[in-house]
Each structure stands twice: as structure tokens, then as C-alpha cells.
Amino acid sequence: TAQCLNVKAYDVNWNQLTTTQLGLLTAGDHVRFTVSGSPANKIDKAKFKINGVERAETANKKPETNEYYDEYTIPAGTTSFTINAKLHHVTLGWF
């Protein structure tokens, strides 16, 4: 079995962002969305959907963690976020 865990948001210095801080982001700001899962040793990549737009898969990890991340630039006119994530298990595929 496999399980997708928390989606989190960080700034480019890996400081976790609060809901209030996310609300203060403006066009051009960068945010890193992360997701982790278990069993960590069987997960090799992730894919995010941000505000309905599926992003390319990524194997980038937050340093010294098992959190996969996608760095996102806030577009003009964005006032809220809907984040979904999928993980890829080496034998079970995407979940």
C-alpha cells in the first residue's frame, strides 16, 4: 500500500508559510509546494495540480527530507490556491 501525506508551502529559503503569509503573496513571488508519502523508499517522483493546471512531474526534493517539491511563480490575478498532488510509487504507479 501507499499513502499520500501533507501538502505544504514554503518560501525559497525553506521557511514554511502560514495561510496568512500565502494570502500576502503577489504576482512574481515564488512559492515551493511540497508533498510526501509513504513508504518513502518506494516513491520516486510527484506531480502537482495548481489552480486546475497540471504541472510537469518532478523528482526534486526539499533538502534532507522525503518531500518532493514544485517551485511555482504566482501569476497576476491569483488570489487563492487549490493544490492537489500525486505521488509515483515504483511498483504501484501514480496515486
Backbone as numpy.savetxt, mean C-alpha at the origin, in Angstrom:
# Nx Ny Nz CAx CAy CAz Cx Cy Cz
-3.25 -21.77 3.79 -4.09 -20.58 3.79 -3.22 -19.34 3.79
-3.81 -18.24 3.40 -3.11 -16.96 3.37 -4.06 -15.88 3.85
-3.49 -14.82 4.40 -4.31 -13.74 4.94 -3.68 -12.40 4.62
-4.51 -11.46 4.17 -4.09 -10.08 3.93 -4.34 -9.30 5.21
-3.33 -8.54 5.63 -3.44 -7.80 6.88 -3.61 -6.32 6.61
-3.17 -5.48 7.50 -3.43 -4.04 7.48 -2.86 -3.30 6.27
-3.64 -2.35 5.77 -3.15 -1.35 4.84 -2.82 -0.12 5.69
-1.62 0.43 5.50 -1.18 1.60 6.26 -0.69 2.67 5.29
-0.56 3.90 5.79 -0.05 5.01 4.99 1.12 5.65 5.71
2.17 5.96 4.94 3.39 6.58 5.47 3.79 7.75 4.59
4.57 8.67 5.18 5.20 9.69 4.35 6.47 9.09 3.75
7.24 9.87 3.00 8.44 9.34 2.34 9.59 9.05 3.30
9.45 9.45 4.57 10.46 9.15 5.59 10.02 7.99 6.49
8.97 7.30 6.08 8.43 6.15 6.80 7.81 6.49 8.15
7.27 7.71 8.27 6.47 8.07 9.44 5.02 7.72 9.11
4.39 6.90 9.97 3.01 6.52 9.70 2.10 7.74 9.82
1.18 7.87 8.86 0.28 9.02 8.80 -1.04 8.70 9.50
-1.54 9.68 10.22 -2.85 9.56 10.85 -3.93 9.93 9.82
-5.16 9.65 10.14 -6.27 10.04 9.28 -6.27 11.55 9.07
-6.00 12.31 10.13 -5.94 13.77 10.02 -4.83 14.20 9.06
-3.64 13.60 9.19 -2.53 13.95 8.30 -2.84 13.59 6.85
-3.50 12.46 6.63 -3.89 12.10 5.26 -4.82 13.16 4.67
-5.71 13.68 5.49 -6.64 14.71 5.04 -5.99 16.03 4.68
-4.77 16.25 5.16 -4.05 17.49 4.89 -3.15 17.41 3.66
-3.04 16.23 3.05 -2.21 16.08 1.86 -2.80 16.88 0.71
-1.92 17.42 -0.13 -2.36 18.21 -1.27 -1.72 17.67 -2.55
-2.21 18.14 -3.68 -1.69 17.70 -4.98 -0.17 17.80 -5.02
0.46 16.73 -5.48 1.92 16.68 -5.58 2.59 16.03 -4.39
1.90 15.91 -3.25 2.48 15.22 -2.09 2.62 13.73 -2.40
3.60 13.10 -1.76 3.83 11.67 -1.93 3.44 10.94 -0.65
2.79 9.79 -0.84 2.41 8.94 0.28 2.73 7.51 -0.11
3.17 6.72 0.85 3.46 5.31 0.61 2.41 4.47 1.31
1.64 3.73 0.52 0.65 2.82 1.07 1.30 1.45 1.18
1.09 0.77 2.31 1.68 -0.55 2.52 0.60 -1.57 2.85
0.96 -2.82 2.63 0.11 -3.95 3.01 1.02 -5.11 3.39
0.59 -5.89 4.33 1.34 -7.08 4.71 0.38 -8.26 4.78
0.94 -9.44 4.88 0.12 -10.62 4.94 0.85 -11.79 5.56
0.13 -12.88 5.69 0.76 -14.08 6.23 0.31 -15.29 5.41
1.18 -16.27 5.29 2.53 -16.35 5.85 3.49 -15.48 5.04
4.22 -14.63 5.74 5.10 -13.64 5.09 6.12 -14.28 4.16
6.61 -15.47 4.50 7.65 -16.09 3.67 7.11 -16.68 2.37
5.79 -16.66 2.18 5.19 -17.18 0.95 4.59 -16.08 0.07
4.69 -14.83 0.52 4.15 -13.70 -0.23 5.31 -13.01 -0.93
5.15 -12.77 -2.25 6.26 -12.21 -3.01 5.98 -10.87 -3.68
4.72 -10.40 -3.65 4.42 -9.09 -4.24 3.01 -8.66 -3.86
2.71 -7.42 -4.18 1.41 -6.85 -3.86 0.93 -6.00 -5.03
-0.36 -5.72 -5.02 -0.96 -4.84 -6.02 -2.01 -4.00 -5.31
-1.99 -2.69 -5.56 -2.91 -1.76 -4.91 -3.91 -1.22 -5.92
-5.11 -0.91 -5.42 -6.10 -0.17 -6.18 -6.39 1.07 -5.37
-6.09 2.24 -5.95 -6.24 3.51 -5.24 -7.29 4.34 -5.96
-8.35 4.67 -5.22 -9.49 5.42 -5.78 -9.98 4.82 -7.09
-10.09 3.48 -7.10 -10.66 2.78 -8.24 -9.70 2.48 -9.37
-8.45 2.92 -9.27 -7.47 2.70 -10.34 -6.45 1.65 -9.87
-6.43 0.52 -10.61 -5.48 -0.53 -10.25 -4.08 -0.11 -10.67
-3.15 -0.28 -9.76 -1.75 0.11 -9.99 -0.95 -1.13 -10.37
0.25 -0.93 -10.87 1.13 -2.04 -11.24 1.53 -2.81 -9.99
1.79 -4.10 -10.17 2.24 -4.90 -9.02 3.61 -4.41 -8.57
3.90 -4.64 -7.29 5.15 -4.19 -6.71 5.74 -5.26 -5.81
7.06 -5.33 -5.82 7.78 -6.20 -4.89 8.59 -5.35 -3.91
8.39 -4.02 -3.94 9.09 -3.12 -3.02 8.60 -3.32 -1.61
9.54 -3.38 -0.66 9.18 -3.54 0.74 9.69 -2.38 1.57
8.89 -2.02 2.57 9.35 -1.07 3.58 10.59 -1.70 4.23
11.65 -0.92 4.42 12.88 -1.48 4.98 12.65 -2.26 6.28
13.29 -3.41 6.34 13.30 -4.27 7.52 11.91 -4.74 7.96
10.98 -4.85 7.01 9.63 -5.34 7.31 9.18 -6.28 6.19
8.00 -6.82 6.36 7.35 -7.60 5.31 6.17 -6.84 4.74
6.22 -5.51 4.81 5.17 -4.67 4.25 5.55 -4.26 2.83
4.72 -4.64 1.86 4.92 -4.21 0.49 4.32 -2.82 0.32
4.96 -1.98 -0.51 4.45 -0.62 -0.64 4.39 -0.14 -2.07
3.53 0.86 -2.26 3.40 1.58 -3.51 3.45 3.06 -3.16
4.36 3.79 -3.80 4.45 5.23 -3.57 3.50 5.93 -4.54
2.66 6.78 -3.99 1.57 7.40 -4.73 1.71 8.91 -4.64
1.56 9.58 -5.77 1.56 11.04 -5.80 0.12 11.52 -5.85
-0.23 12.40 -4.92 -1.61 12.89 -4.82 -1.94 13.74 -6.05
-2.97 13.35 -6.82 -3.36 14.16 -7.97 -4.23 15.35 -7.55
-4.29 16.33 -8.42 -5.15 17.50 -8.17 -6.59 17.04 -8.00
-7.30 17.65 -7.07 -8.71 17.38 -6.87 -9.02 16.18 -5.98
-8.01 15.50 -5.46 -8.24 14.34 -4.60 -8.45 14.81 -3.17
-9.60 14.46 -2.61 -9.91 14.86 -1.23 -10.12 13.67 -0.31
-10.16 12.46 -0.86 -10.31 11.27 -0.03 -9.67 10.09 -0.74
-9.48 9.01 0.00 -8.83 7.82 -0.54 -9.66 6.58 -0.28
-9.71 5.72 -1.27 -10.21 4.37 -1.09 -9.07 3.46 -1.54
-8.55 2.68 -0.61 -7.39 1.85 -0.88 -7.78 0.39 -0.73
-7.49 -0.40 -1.75 -7.64 -1.84 -1.70 -6.29 -2.44 -2.08
-6.00 -3.60 -1.53 -4.73 -4.25 -1.84 -4.93 -5.75 -2.00
-4.12 -6.32 -2.89 -4.07 -7.77 -3.08 -2.62 -8.19 -2.87
-2.46 -9.38 -2.35 -1.13 -9.96 -2.19 -1.02 -11.19 -3.07
0.21 -11.53 -3.40 0.46 -12.70 -4.24 1.19 -13.76 -3.42
0.56 -14.91 -3.29 1.15 -16.06 -2.60 1.83 -16.92 -3.66
3.04 -17.42 -3.37 3.81 -18.13 -4.39 3.13 -19.38 -4.93
2.24 -20.01 -4.18 1.53 -21.18 -4.70 0.03 -20.96 -4.87
-0.56 -20.09 -4.10 -2.02 -19.86 -4.17 -2.42 -18.77 -5.14
-1.46 -17.94 -5.56 -1.77 -16.83 -6.48 -2.26 -15.60 -5.72
-3.00 -14.72 -6.45 -3.49 -13.47 -5.88 -4.65 -13.71 -4.93
-4.64 -12.99 -3.83 -5.76 -13.03 -2.88 -5.94 -11.68 -2.26
